[in-house]
Amino acid sequence: MTHFAQQLAHTLGRAFADLGLPAELGLVTRAQKPEFGHFQCNGAMAGAKAAGRNPRDIATALAEHLSKDPMIARCDVAGPGFLNITVSDAALVAHAEALAVDPRVGAQILETPRRVIVDYAGPNVAKSMHVGHLRATIIGDSIKRLYRFRGDQVWGDAHFGDWGFQMGLLIASLAEEQPELPYFDAGFSGPYPAHSPVSLADLERIYPAAAALAKTDVAARDRARKATAELQAGRPGYRALWQHFVAVSRSALEREFAALGVTFDLWLGESDADPLIPEMIADLDAKGLLQDDQGARVVFVHDKLVPKKDGGEGPNVAPLLVVSSEGSAMYGTTDLATILDRVRRFQAELIIYCVDQRQAEHFETVFRAADKAGYLQREALDHIGFGTMNGPDGKPFKTREGGVLKLHDLITMVREKAQAKIDEAGVGQDWPAEERADIAHKVGMAALKFADLQNFRGTSYIFDLDRFLSFEGKTGPYLLYAAVRIKSILRKADEAGIGPGPIANLEPAERDLILTLDGFEHALRGAYDKRAPHILADHAYALAGAFSAFYTACPILSAGDEATRASRLTLAKATLNQLVLTLDLLGIEAPERM
Ligand code: ARG
């Protein structure tokens, strides 16, 4: 179904064309203030300027044209040539009824869906996730949900960091610690034990120690390098051991993602791109793109390959290091090969990387190289960076001891605090403990996710759990409360035998609610085009606010007559459906009651 702004733009576009002016001038936006009507169009001024005509004359002619349309109650010319448009009650009613029976509550489907990969979270073997992974995970998850909801074919990929020098460090260090393990015996002919010789706790202990040692101890570094090379060359014992590292890490990571309500369609790792590297290097070489640079092999990408949208040139970036002077493939090599893999395996038409803003230059380099090599065009590759979650001091969030907070500890902390708030508010004292724990978890996750997603992703924000968990203001718990309140109204209506019915007799708050519901598609498009979930967060908040104003002005169950009760119930149901959909796109789930 089309939304009002679209319909009006269409009608106005024709009116502009009748006046010999471009139809695009019919662009319409929601009015800023209620006294300006529901929508406004500023096209008359731009059209008049270009054609050397009087803007008020044009606006008056347009208003006359529009006043014949049954959808429009009134259309006024204001100031130098603004058009203020008020939609008729008949149109609002018809629209609300259509929304109420639409399972997508007004959301349209893309005409030309694409094949999209969303690369997000980016966890690593042997490292538990910390707060820094939170934004990459929840922003990426929301983008994936949004793109899929709009109709694209989407694969969310964790792009597991399971390759490279880190793996060599683990192997070499374990070989020092437990040389008797069969994985280190080059003569061993298998089979290797099915049970992992290390737990996640072991990996988390070994890795930082090994990384620190390799910084100062040349011999240790050389052992790790050698192990990396042998692993990559396919030494059976190392491969078998590495598979244990991967499996142990992955199952722990998946538990954490599950707590966040985040899943992936693909758990491809950096290692999956590895087999493509030799052939890719040969290809880059054959295309004349590889150059020697102090013993390393690089692709220069600082040329004016990427004109920016504003007409300028993209920034200068460092060359892509494909093969280091020691002969190994690098982080960027893997990313380039991964692009090739994604194009071949999934025919990817768009790849969105949801990774910390600090990796912007890395991606710019890789994307330019991919474009130069003809793997995927620069426009089909997008790094959507984000700012950091900061502590009260404005610096990236740290624990009280000054360390990095583990994601697991953060989730526990948020859940406990949510439970305390709920207890304090006396929510469901006689409900089953299991349900109360589930509510606390949902409230906590809603608080955490909404606090993050409501900011434009590029902005950093301060972690303030008390504010995030407040039931008032622009918070996750407030939105859950709004959804739960409607659920409870619907349950009570059901018990009282009141059912939804045709919409009748609009009050001002009802008009406003319908117009807010109508804004869903606009919000979806904005969030999609800008790859910015905060636009959806804004919509959810506006919808909850419009419902609250409606409910204050228009009681539902206690309304005087049956027709009014039924009409308002229809609006409440449509609101709940759209609110639940919007929250779902943010990865937020509301409980049944709270
Ligand atoms: N594992 C990487 C890190 O911890 C993030 C991966 C991001 N994605 C990518 N395609 N490079 O920094």
Coordinates of C-alpha atoms and ligand atoms in Angstrom, one line a residue:
M1 CA 0.0 0.0 0.0
T2 CA 1.2 3.5 -0.7
H3 CA 1.5 6.1 2.1
F4 CA 0.1 9.6 2.1
A5 CA 3.3 11.4 1.2
Q6 CA 3.7 9.2 -1.9
Q7 CA 0.1 9.7 -3.0
L8 CA 0.3 13.4 -2.5
A9 CA 3.6 13.6 -4.3
H10 CA 2.0 11.8 -7.2
T11 CA -1.0 14.1 -7.4
L12 CA 1.1 17.2 -6.9
G13 CA 3.6 15.9 -9.5
R14 CA 0.9 15.8 -12.1
A15 CA -0.3 19.3 -11.1
F16 CA 3.3 20.6 -11.5
A17 CA 3.5 18.9 -14.9
D18 CA 0.3 20.5 -16.0
L19 CA 1.9 23.8 -15.2
G20 CA 4.9 22.9 -17.4
L21 CA 7.1 22.3 -14.4
P22 CA 9.1 19.2 -13.3
A23 CA 6.9 16.6 -11.5
E24 CA 9.7 16.0 -8.9
L25 CA 8.8 19.3 -7.4
G26 CA 5.7 17.6 -5.9
L27 CA 7.9 16.2 -3.0
V28 CA 5.9 16.3 0.2
T29 CA 7.0 16.1 3.8
R30 CA 5.1 15.9 7.2
A31 CA 4.2 19.4 8.4
Q32 CA 6.4 20.7 11.2
K33 CA 3.5 22.1 13.2
P34 CA -0.1 21.1 13.4
E35 CA -1.3 24.5 12.4
F36 CA 0.4 23.9 9.0
G37 CA -1.9 21.0 8.3
H38 CA -0.6 17.4 7.9
F39 CA 1.8 17.7 5.0
Q40 CA 3.7 20.4 3.2
C41 CA 5.2 21.0 -0.2
N42 CA 7.8 23.7 -1.0
G43 CA 8.2 22.9 -4.7
A44 CA 6.4 26.0 -5.9
M45 CA 9.4 28.2 -4.8
A46 CA 12.0 26.1 -6.6
G47 CA 9.8 25.8 -9.7
A48 CA 9.1 29.5 -9.8
K49 CA 12.8 30.4 -9.5
A50 CA 13.8 28.1 -12.3
A51 CA 11.0 29.2 -14.7
G52 CA 11.1 32.9 -13.7
R53 CA 7.6 32.9 -12.5
N54 CA 5.7 34.0 -9.5
P55 CA 5.8 31.3 -6.7
R56 CA 2.5 32.4 -5.1
D57 CA 0.7 32.1 -8.5
I58 CA 2.1 28.6 -9.0
A59 CA 1.1 27.6 -5.4
T60 CA -2.4 29.0 -5.9
A61 CA -2.9 27.0 -9.1
L62 CA -1.6 23.8 -7.3
A63 CA -3.9 24.4 -4.4
E64 CA -6.9 24.7 -6.7
H65 CA -5.9 21.5 -8.4
L66 CA -5.6 19.7 -5.1
S67 CA -8.8 20.9 -3.6
K68 CA -10.7 18.8 -6.1
D69 CA -9.1 15.7 -4.8
P70 CA -11.3 13.8 -2.4
M71 CA -8.3 12.7 -0.3
I72 CA -7.6 16.4 0.6
A73 CA -9.7 18.3 3.1
R74 CA -7.9 21.6 2.6
C75 CA -4.9 23.0 0.9
D76 CA -3.6 26.5 1.8
V77 CA -1.0 28.7 0.4
A78 CA 1.3 30.3 3.0
G79 CA 4.1 32.8 2.9
P80 CA 6.0 33.1 -0.4
G81 CA 4.4 29.9 -1.8
F82 CA 4.3 27.0 0.7
L83 CA 1.5 24.6 0.3
N84 CA 0.0 23.3 3.6
I85 CA -2.1 20.2 3.0
T86 CA -4.7 18.6 5.3
V87 CA -5.8 15.1 4.5
S88 CA -9.6 14.3 4.7
D89 CA -11.0 12.2 7.5
A90 CA -12.4 9.8 4.9
A91 CA -8.9 9.2 3.6
L92 CA -7.5 8.8 7.1
V93 CA -10.2 6.3 8.0
A94 CA -9.7 4.3 4.8
H95 CA -5.9 4.3 5.3
A96 CA -6.2 3.2 8.9
E97 CA -8.4 0.3 8.0
A98 CA -6.0 -0.8 5.3
L99 CA -3.1 -0.6 7.7
A100 CA -5.1 -2.7 10.3
V101 CA -5.4 -5.6 8.0
D102 CA -2.0 -5.4 6.4
P103 CA 0.5 -7.9 8.0
R104 CA 3.3 -5.5 7.1
V105 CA 1.3 -2.5 8.6
G106 CA 2.1 -0.3 5.7
A107 CA 5.7 -1.5 4.9
Q108 CA 6.3 -1.9 1.2
I109 CA 8.5 -4.5 -0.5
L110 CA 11.5 -3.5 -2.7
E111 CA 10.9 -3.7 -6.4
T112 CA 14.4 -4.8 -7.1
P113 CA 15.8 -6.9 -4.3
R114 CA 19.5 -7.4 -4.1
R115 CA 21.8 -10.2 -2.8
V116 CA 23.4 -8.6 0.3
I117 CA 26.0 -9.8 2.7
V118 CA 26.1 -8.1 6.1
D119 CA 29.5 -8.7 7.7
Y120 CA 29.2 -8.0 11.4
A121 CA 30.3 -8.7 14.9
G122 CA 33.7 -10.1 13.7
P123 CA 34.5 -12.2 16.8
N124 CA 37.9 -13.9 17.1
V125 CA 39.1 -17.4 18.1
A126 CA 40.5 -17.6 21.7
K127 CA 39.3 -14.1 22.6
S128 CA 36.0 -13.6 24.5
M129 CA 34.0 -10.6 23.3
H130 CA 34.2 -7.3 25.1
V131 CA 32.2 -4.1 25.0
G132 CA 33.8 -3.1 21.7
H133 CA 32.0 -6.0 20.0
L134 CA 28.6 -4.8 21.3
R135 CA 28.0 -2.1 18.7
A136 CA 29.3 -4.2 15.8
T137 CA 26.9 -6.9 16.8
I138 CA 23.7 -5.0 17.5
I139 CA 24.0 -2.4 14.7
G140 CA 24.9 -5.1 12.2
D141 CA 22.0 -7.4 13.4
S142 CA 19.6 -4.5 12.9
I143 CA 20.8 -3.7 9.4
K144 CA 20.5 -7.4 8.5
R145 CA 16.9 -7.5 9.8
L146 CA 16.0 -4.3 8.0
Y147 CA 17.4 -5.3 4.7
R148 CA 15.7 -8.7 4.9
F149 CA 12.4 -7.1 5.9
R150 CA 12.5 -4.7 3.0
G151 CA 12.9 -7.7 0.6
D152 CA 16.6 -8.2 -0.1
Q153 CA 18.1 -11.6 0.0
V154 CA 20.5 -11.3 3.0
W155 CA 23.2 -13.3 4.6
G156 CA 24.6 -12.2 7.9
D157 CA 28.2 -13.4 8.3
A158 CA 30.1 -13.4 11.5
H159 CA 33.4 -13.3 9.6
F160 CA 35.1 -15.3 12.3
G161 CA 38.7 -14.3 13.0
D162 CA 40.1 -17.8 12.8
W163 CA 43.3 -17.4 10.8
G164 CA 46.7 -15.9 10.7
F165 CA 49.5 -15.3 13.2
Q166 CA 47.2 -15.6 16.2
M167 CA 46.6 -19.2 15.4
G168 CA 50.3 -19.8 15.2
L169 CA 50.8 -18.2 18.5
L170 CA 48.3 -20.5 20.2
I171 CA 49.8 -23.6 18.5
A172 CA 53.4 -22.7 19.4
S173 CA 52.5 -21.8 22.9
L174 CA 50.6 -25.0 23.5
A175 CA 53.5 -27.0 22.0
E176 CA 55.8 -25.5 24.7
E177 CA 53.2 -26.3 27.4
Q178 CA 52.2 -29.8 26.5
P179 CA 54.7 -31.2 23.9
E180 CA 53.4 -34.7 24.6
L181 CA 50.1 -34.0 22.7
P182 CA 49.9 -36.0 19.5
Y183 CA 49.2 -32.9 17.4
F184 CA 52.8 -32.0 17.7
D185 CA 54.2 -35.4 16.7
A186 CA 54.9 -35.1 13.0
G187 CA 55.1 -38.9 12.7
F188 CA 51.6 -39.5 14.2
S189 CA 49.3 -41.0 11.7
G190 CA 46.0 -40.3 13.5
P191 CA 43.2 -40.4 14.2
Y192 CA 43.5 -37.4 16.5
P193 CA 41.4 -37.3 19.7
A194 CA 37.9 -36.0 19.2
H195 CA 37.9 -34.2 22.6
S196 CA 39.6 -30.8 22.7
P197 CA 42.8 -30.6 24.7
V198 CA 41.9 -27.0 25.6
S199 CA 38.9 -25.3 27.1
L200 CA 37.9 -21.7 26.4
A201 CA 39.5 -20.7 29.7
D202 CA 42.8 -22.3 28.6
L203 CA 42.7 -20.4 25.3
E204 CA 41.9 -17.1 27.0
R205 CA 44.9 -17.7 29.3
I206 CA 47.3 -18.8 26.6
Y207 CA 46.5 -16.2 24.0
P208 CA 47.3 -13.0 25.8
A209 CA 50.4 -14.5 27.4
A210 CA 51.7 -15.8 24.0
A211 CA 51.0 -12.4 22.3
A212 CA 52.8 -10.5 25.0
L213 CA 55.8 -12.9 24.9
A214 CA 56.1 -12.7 21.1
K215 CA 56.5 -9.0 21.4
T216 CA 59.7 -9.3 23.4
D217 CA 61.0 -12.8 22.7
V218 CA 62.3 -13.3 19.2
A219 CA 62.6 -17.0 19.4
A220 CA 59.0 -17.3 20.6
R221 CA 57.9 -15.1 17.7
D222 CA 59.8 -17.2 15.2
R223 CA 58.2 -20.4 16.6
A224 CA 54.7 -18.8 16.2
R225 CA 55.6 -17.7 12.6
K226 CA 56.7 -21.2 11.7
A227 CA 53.6 -22.7 13.2
T228 CA 51.4 -20.3 11.3
A229 CA 53.1 -21.2 8.0
E230 CA 52.8 -24.9 8.7
L231 CA 49.2 -24.6 9.7
Q232 CA 48.5 -22.7 6.5
A233 CA 50.4 -25.3 4.5
G234 CA 48.1 -27.9 5.9
R235 CA 50.2 -29.8 8.5
P236 CA 47.6 -32.4 9.8
G237 CA 48.3 -32.2 13.5
Y238 CA 48.1 -28.4 13.5
R239 CA 44.9 -28.5 11.4
A240 CA 43.3 -30.9 13.9
L241 CA 44.3 -28.8 16.8
W242 CA 43.2 -25.6 15.2
Q243 CA 39.8 -27.1 14.6
H244 CA 39.4 -27.6 18.3
F245 CA 40.3 -24.0 18.9
V246 CA 37.7 -22.9 16.4
A247 CA 35.0 -25.2 17.8
V248 CA 35.6 -24.4 21.4
S249 CA 35.6 -20.6 20.7
R250 CA 32.6 -20.7 18.5
S251 CA 30.3 -22.5 20.9
A252 CA 31.2 -20.0 23.6
L253 CA 30.6 -17.1 21.3
E254 CA 27.3 -18.5 20.1
R255 CA 26.1 -18.6 23.7
E256 CA 26.8 -14.9 24.1
F257 CA 25.2 -14.1 20.8
A258 CA 22.2 -16.1 21.9
A259 CA 21.9 -14.0 25.0
L260 CA 21.8 -10.9 22.8
G261 CA 19.2 -12.5 20.5
V262 CA 21.6 -12.4 17.6
T263 CA 22.1 -15.1 15.0
F264 CA 24.1 -15.5 11.8
D265 CA 23.3 -17.2 8.6
L266 CA 27.0 -17.8 7.9
W267 CA 29.9 -18.5 10.2
L268 CA 32.5 -18.3 7.5
G269 CA 35.9 -17.5 8.8
E270 CA 39.0 -15.8 7.5
S271 CA 40.3 -19.3 6.9
D272 CA 37.6 -19.9 4.3
A273 CA 39.1 -17.2 2.1
D274 CA 42.5 -18.7 2.4
P275 CA 42.3 -21.3 -0.4
L276 CA 41.5 -18.4 -2.8
I277 CA 44.6 -16.4 -2.0
P278 CA 47.2 -18.0 -4.3
E279 CA 44.9 -17.8 -7.3
M280 CA 43.9 -14.2 -6.4
I281 CA 47.6 -13.2 -6.1
A282 CA 48.2 -14.7 -9.6
D283 CA 45.2 -12.8 -10.9
L284 CA 46.3 -9.5 -9.4
D285 CA 49.7 -10.1 -10.9
A286 CA 48.4 -11.0 -14.3
K287 CA 46.3 -7.8 -14.3
G288 CA 49.5 -5.8 -13.6
L289 CA 48.2 -4.6 -10.2
L290 CA 50.9 -6.0 -7.9
Q291 CA 54.0 -3.9 -7.3
D292 CA 57.1 -4.5 -5.3
D293 CA 57.4 -2.2 -2.3
Q294 CA 60.5 -2.8 -0.2
G295 CA 60.3 -6.5 -0.5
A296 CA 56.5 -6.6 0.0
R297 CA 53.9 -7.0 -2.8
V298 CA 51.2 -4.3 -2.8
V299 CA 48.4 -2.9 -4.8
F300 CA 48.5 0.9 -5.1
V301 CA 45.1 2.4 -4.6
H302 CA 45.9 6.1 -4.0
D303 CA 44.9 7.1 -7.5
K304 CA 41.7 9.0 -8.2
L305 CA 39.6 5.9 -8.4
V306 CA 36.7 7.0 -6.3
P307 CA 35.1 10.3 -7.1
K308 CA 33.1 11.2 -4.0
K309 CA 29.4 12.0 -4.1
D310 CA 30.1 15.7 -3.6
G311 CA 32.3 15.8 -6.6
G312 CA 35.7 15.8 -4.8
E313 CA 38.1 12.9 -4.7
G314 CA 38.3 10.2 -2.1
P315 CA 41.0 10.4 0.5
N316 CA 44.5 9.2 -0.1
V317 CA 44.9 5.8 1.3
A318 CA 47.9 3.5 1.9
P319 CA 48.5 0.7 -0.6
L320 CA 47.0 -2.7 0.1
L321 CA 49.6 -5.0 1.5
V322 CA 48.9 -8.3 -0.2
V323 CA 52.1 -10.3 0.6
S324 CA 54.4 -9.1 3.4
S325 CA 58.1 -9.0 3.0
E326 CA 58.2 -12.3 4.9
G327 CA 55.9 -13.9 2.4
S328 CA 52.7 -14.0 4.4
A329 CA 49.1 -13.0 3.5
M330 CA 47.8 -10.1 5.6
Y331 CA 44.4 -9.0 7.1
G332 CA 43.7 -7.0 3.9
T333 CA 44.6 -10.0 1.7
T334 CA 42.0 -12.0 3.5
D335 CA 39.4 -9.3 3.2
L336 CA 40.0 -9.0 -0.6
A337 CA 39.8 -12.8 -1.1
T338 CA 36.6 -12.8 1.0
I339 CA 35.1 -10.4 -1.4
L340 CA 36.0 -12.7 -4.3
D341 CA 34.5 -15.6 -2.3
R342 CA 31.3 -13.8 -1.6
V343 CA 30.9 -12.8 -5.2
R344 CA 31.4 -16.3 -6.4
R345 CA 29.5 -18.2 -3.8
F346 CA 26.6 -15.9 -3.2
Q347 CA 26.7 -13.6 -6.2
A348 CA 26.8 -10.8 -3.7
E349 CA 25.7 -7.4 -5.2
L350 CA 26.2 -5.5 -2.0
I351 CA 28.5 -6.1 1.0
I352 CA 27.9 -4.0 4.2
Y353 CA 30.7 -4.2 6.8
C354 CA 29.6 -3.2 10.3
V355 CA 32.9 -2.6 11.9
D356 CA 34.5 0.0 14.2
Q357 CA 35.1 3.4 12.6
R358 CA 38.8 2.9 13.3
Q359 CA 39.1 0.4 10.5
A360 CA 37.7 2.9 7.9
E361 CA 41.0 3.3 6.1
H362 CA 41.6 -0.5 6.0
F363 CA 38.3 -0.9 4.2
E364 CA 38.7 2.0 1.9
T365 CA 42.0 0.4 0.7
V366 CA 40.4 -3.1 0.3
F367 CA 37.4 -1.7 -1.5
R368 CA 39.5 0.2 -4.0
A369 CA 41.6 -2.8 -4.6
A370 CA 38.5 -5.0 -5.2
D371 CA 37.2 -2.4 -7.7
K372 CA 40.5 -2.2 -9.5
A373 CA 40.7 -6.0 -9.7
G374 CA 37.2 -6.1 -11.1
Y375 CA 35.8 -8.2 -8.3
L376 CA 33.1 -5.9 -7.1
Q377 CA 32.5 -2.2 -7.8
R378 CA 33.4 0.3 -5.1
E379 CA 29.7 1.4 -4.8
A380 CA 28.7 -2.2 -3.9
L381 CA 31.0 -2.2 -0.9
D382 CA 30.2 -0.1 2.2
H383 CA 31.9 0.1 5.5
I384 CA 29.4 1.5 8.1
G385 CA 31.5 2.5 10.9
F386 CA 30.4 3.6 14.4
G387 CA 31.6 5.5 17.4
T388 CA 32.4 4.0 20.7
M389 CA 30.5 3.4 23.9
N390 CA 32.1 5.6 26.4
G391 CA 32.4 5.8 30.2
P392 CA 31.4 8.9 32.2
D393 CA 34.8 10.3 31.4
G394 CA 34.0 10.4 27.7
K395 CA 36.7 7.8 26.9
P396 CA 35.9 4.2 25.7
F397 CA 34.2 2.3 28.5
K398 CA 36.4 0.6 31.0
T399 CA 35.8 -1.4 34.2
R400 CA 36.3 0.3 37.5
E401 CA 39.8 -1.4 37.6
G402 CA 40.6 0.2 34.2
G403 CA 40.3 -3.0 32.2
V404 CA 38.2 -3.9 29.2
L405 CA 34.8 -5.2 30.2
K406 CA 33.8 -8.6 28.8
L407 CA 30.6 -8.7 26.9
H408 CA 29.4 -11.5 29.1
D409 CA 29.9 -9.5 32.2
L410 CA 28.2 -6.5 30.7
I411 CA 25.1 -8.7 29.8
T412 CA 25.0 -10.1 33.4
M413 CA 25.3 -6.7 34.9
V414 CA 22.5 -5.3 32.8
R415 CA 20.2 -8.2 33.4
E416 CA 20.8 -8.1 37.2
K417 CA 20.1 -4.4 37.3
A418 CA 17.0 -4.8 35.2
Q419 CA 15.8 -7.5 37.7
A420 CA 16.4 -5.1 40.6
K421 CA 14.4 -2.4 38.9
I422 CA 11.6 -4.7 38.2
D423 CA 11.5 -5.9 41.8
E424 CA 11.7 -2.4 43.0
A425 CA 8.7 -1.4 40.8
G426 CA 6.8 -4.5 42.2
V427 CA 6.3 -6.0 38.7
G428 CA 4.6 -9.4 38.8
Q429 CA 5.5 -10.3 42.4
D430 CA 3.3 -13.4 42.2
W431 CA 4.4 -14.5 38.7
P432 CA 6.6 -17.5 38.2
A433 CA 10.3 -16.8 38.8
E434 CA 11.1 -18.1 35.3
E435 CA 8.9 -15.5 33.7
R436 CA 10.2 -12.7 35.9
A437 CA 13.8 -13.7 34.9
D438 CA 12.7 -13.6 31.2
I439 CA 11.2 -10.2 31.6
A440 CA 14.3 -8.9 33.3
H441 CA 16.4 -10.2 30.4
K442 CA 14.1 -8.6 27.8
V443 CA 14.0 -5.3 29.7
G444 CA 17.8 -5.4 30.0
M445 CA 18.5 -6.2 26.4
A446 CA 15.9 -3.6 25.2
A447 CA 17.6 -1.0 27.4
L448 CA 21.1 -1.8 26.1
K449 CA 20.1 -2.1 22.4
F450 CA 17.8 0.9 22.3
A451 CA 20.3 3.1 24.0
D452 CA 22.8 2.2 21.4
L453 CA 20.6 2.2 18.3
Q454 CA 18.8 5.4 19.0
N455 CA 22.0 7.4 18.3
F456 CA 23.2 7.9 14.8
R457 CA 25.7 5.1 14.6
G458 CA 28.6 7.5 13.8
T459 CA 28.2 9.2 17.2
S460 CA 29.7 7.9 20.4
Y461 CA 27.6 7.8 23.5
I462 CA 28.0 7.5 27.3
F463 CA 27.1 4.3 29.0
D464 CA 24.6 5.2 31.7
L465 CA 22.7 2.1 32.8
D466 CA 20.3 4.0 35.2
R467 CA 19.1 6.2 32.3
F468 CA 19.0 3.3 29.8
L469 CA 16.8 1.3 32.2
S470 CA 14.4 4.1 33.0
F471 CA 10.8 3.4 32.2
E472 CA 10.4 7.1 31.2
G473 CA 11.9 9.0 28.3
K474 CA 13.4 7.7 25.1
T475 CA 14.4 4.3 26.4
G476 CA 14.0 0.6 25.5
P477 CA 12.0 -0.2 28.7
Y478 CA 9.6 2.7 27.9
L479 CA 8.9 1.2 24.5
L480 CA 8.5 -2.3 26.0
Y481 CA 6.1 -0.8 28.4
A482 CA 4.1 0.8 25.6
A483 CA 3.8 -2.5 23.8
V484 CA 2.9 -4.4 26.9
R485 CA 0.2 -1.9 27.8
I486 CA -1.4 -2.4 24.4
K487 CA -1.2 -6.1 24.8
S488 CA -2.9 -5.9 28.1
I489 CA -5.7 -3.7 26.6
L490 CA -6.2 -6.2 23.9
R491 CA -6.4 -9.1 26.4
K492 CA -8.9 -7.2 28.5
A493 CA -11.0 -6.4 25.5
D494 CA -10.9 -10.1 24.5
E495 CA -12.1 -11.1 28.0
A496 CA -14.9 -8.5 27.9
G497 CA -16.0 -9.8 24.5
I498 CA -15.1 -6.5 22.7
G499 CA -13.7 -7.0 19.2
P500 CA -12.2 -4.5 16.7
G501 CA -14.5 -2.9 14.2
P502 CA -14.7 -0.2 11.6
I503 CA -13.0 3.1 12.3
A504 CA -15.4 6.0 13.1
N505 CA -15.5 9.6 14.3
L506 CA -11.8 10.7 14.4
E507 CA -10.6 12.7 17.4
P508 CA -7.4 14.8 16.8
A509 CA -5.2 12.3 18.7
E510 CA -6.5 9.6 16.4
R511 CA -5.7 11.6 13.3
D512 CA -2.2 12.0 14.7
L513 CA -1.8 8.3 15.5
I514 CA -2.9 7.4 12.0
L515 CA -0.4 9.8 10.4
T516 CA 2.3 8.4 12.6
L517 CA 1.5 4.9 11.6
D518 CA 1.6 6.1 8.0
G519 CA 5.2 7.3 8.6
F520 CA 6.5 3.8 8.9
E521 CA 7.4 3.3 5.3
H522 CA 9.2 6.6 5.2
A523 CA 11.2 5.6 8.3
L524 CA 12.0 2.3 6.8
R525 CA 13.3 3.8 3.6
G526 CA 15.4 6.4 5.4
A527 CA 16.9 3.8 7.7
Y528 CA 17.6 1.5 4.7
D529 CA 19.1 4.2 2.4
K530 CA 21.2 5.7 5.1
R531 CA 22.0 2.4 6.7
A532 CA 21.0 4.0 10.0
P533 CA 18.8 2.1 12.5
H534 CA 18.3 5.2 14.7
I535 CA 15.6 6.3 12.2
L536 CA 13.7 3.2 13.1
A537 CA 14.3 3.9 16.8
D538 CA 12.9 7.4 16.3
H539 CA 9.8 5.9 14.6
A540 CA 9.2 3.5 17.5
Y541 CA 9.5 6.3 20.0
A542 CA 7.1 8.6 18.0
L543 CA 4.6 5.8 17.6
A544 CA 4.6 5.0 21.4
G545 CA 4.2 8.7 22.1
A546 CA 1.3 9.0 19.6
F547 CA -0.4 6.0 21.1
S548 CA 0.0 7.3 24.6
A549 CA -1.6 10.7 23.6
F550 CA -4.4 8.8 21.9
Y551 CA -5.0 6.6 24.9
T552 CA -5.2 9.5 27.2
A553 CA -7.6 11.4 25.0
C554 CA -9.6 8.4 23.8
P555 CA -10.3 5.7 26.3
I556 CA -10.8 2.4 24.7
L557 CA -12.6 -0.1 27.0
S558 CA -14.5 2.5 28.9
A559 CA -15.6 4.5 25.8
G560 CA -19.4 5.3 25.7
D561 CA -20.6 3.2 22.8
E562 CA -19.7 -0.1 21.2
A563 CA -18.8 1.4 17.8
T564 CA -16.2 3.7 19.4
R565 CA -14.7 0.9 21.5
A566 CA -14.4 -1.2 18.4
S567 CA -12.9 1.6 16.3
R568 CA -10.3 2.4 18.9
L569 CA -9.5 -1.2 19.4
T570 CA -8.7 -1.5 15.7
L571 CA -6.3 1.4 16.0
A572 CA -4.7 -0.1 19.1
K573 CA -4.1 -3.4 17.3
A574 CA -2.6 -1.8 14.3
T575 CA -0.3 0.2 16.6
L576 CA 0.8 -2.9 18.5
N577 CA 1.6 -4.7 15.2
Q578 CA 3.6 -1.9 13.9
L579 CA 5.4 -1.3 17.2
V580 CA 6.3 -5.0 17.5
L581 CA 7.6 -5.0 13.9
T582 CA 9.7 -1.9 14.4
L583 CA 11.2 -3.2 17.7
D584 CA 11.9 -6.5 16.0
L585 CA 13.9 -4.7 13.3
L586 CA 16.0 -3.2 16.2
G587 CA 16.4 -6.7 17.6
I588 CA 14.2 -6.0 20.6
E589 CA 11.5 -8.3 21.9
A590 CA 8.6 -7.3 24.2
P591 CA 7.3 -9.7 27.0
E592 CA 3.6 -10.6 27.2
R593 CA 3.3 -8.7 30.4
M594 CA 5.3 -6.7 32.9
Ligands
ARG1 N1 37.9 -9.8 13.6 C1 38.2 -8.4 13.3 C2 38.6 -7.7 14.6 O1 38.5 -8.1 15.7 C3 36.9 -7.8 12.8 C4 36.5 -8.3 11.4 C5 35.7 -7.3 10.7 N2 35.3 -7.7 9.4 C6 36.1 -7.8 8.3 N3 35.6 -8.3 7.2 N4 37.4 -7.4 8.4 O2 39.1 -6.6 14.4

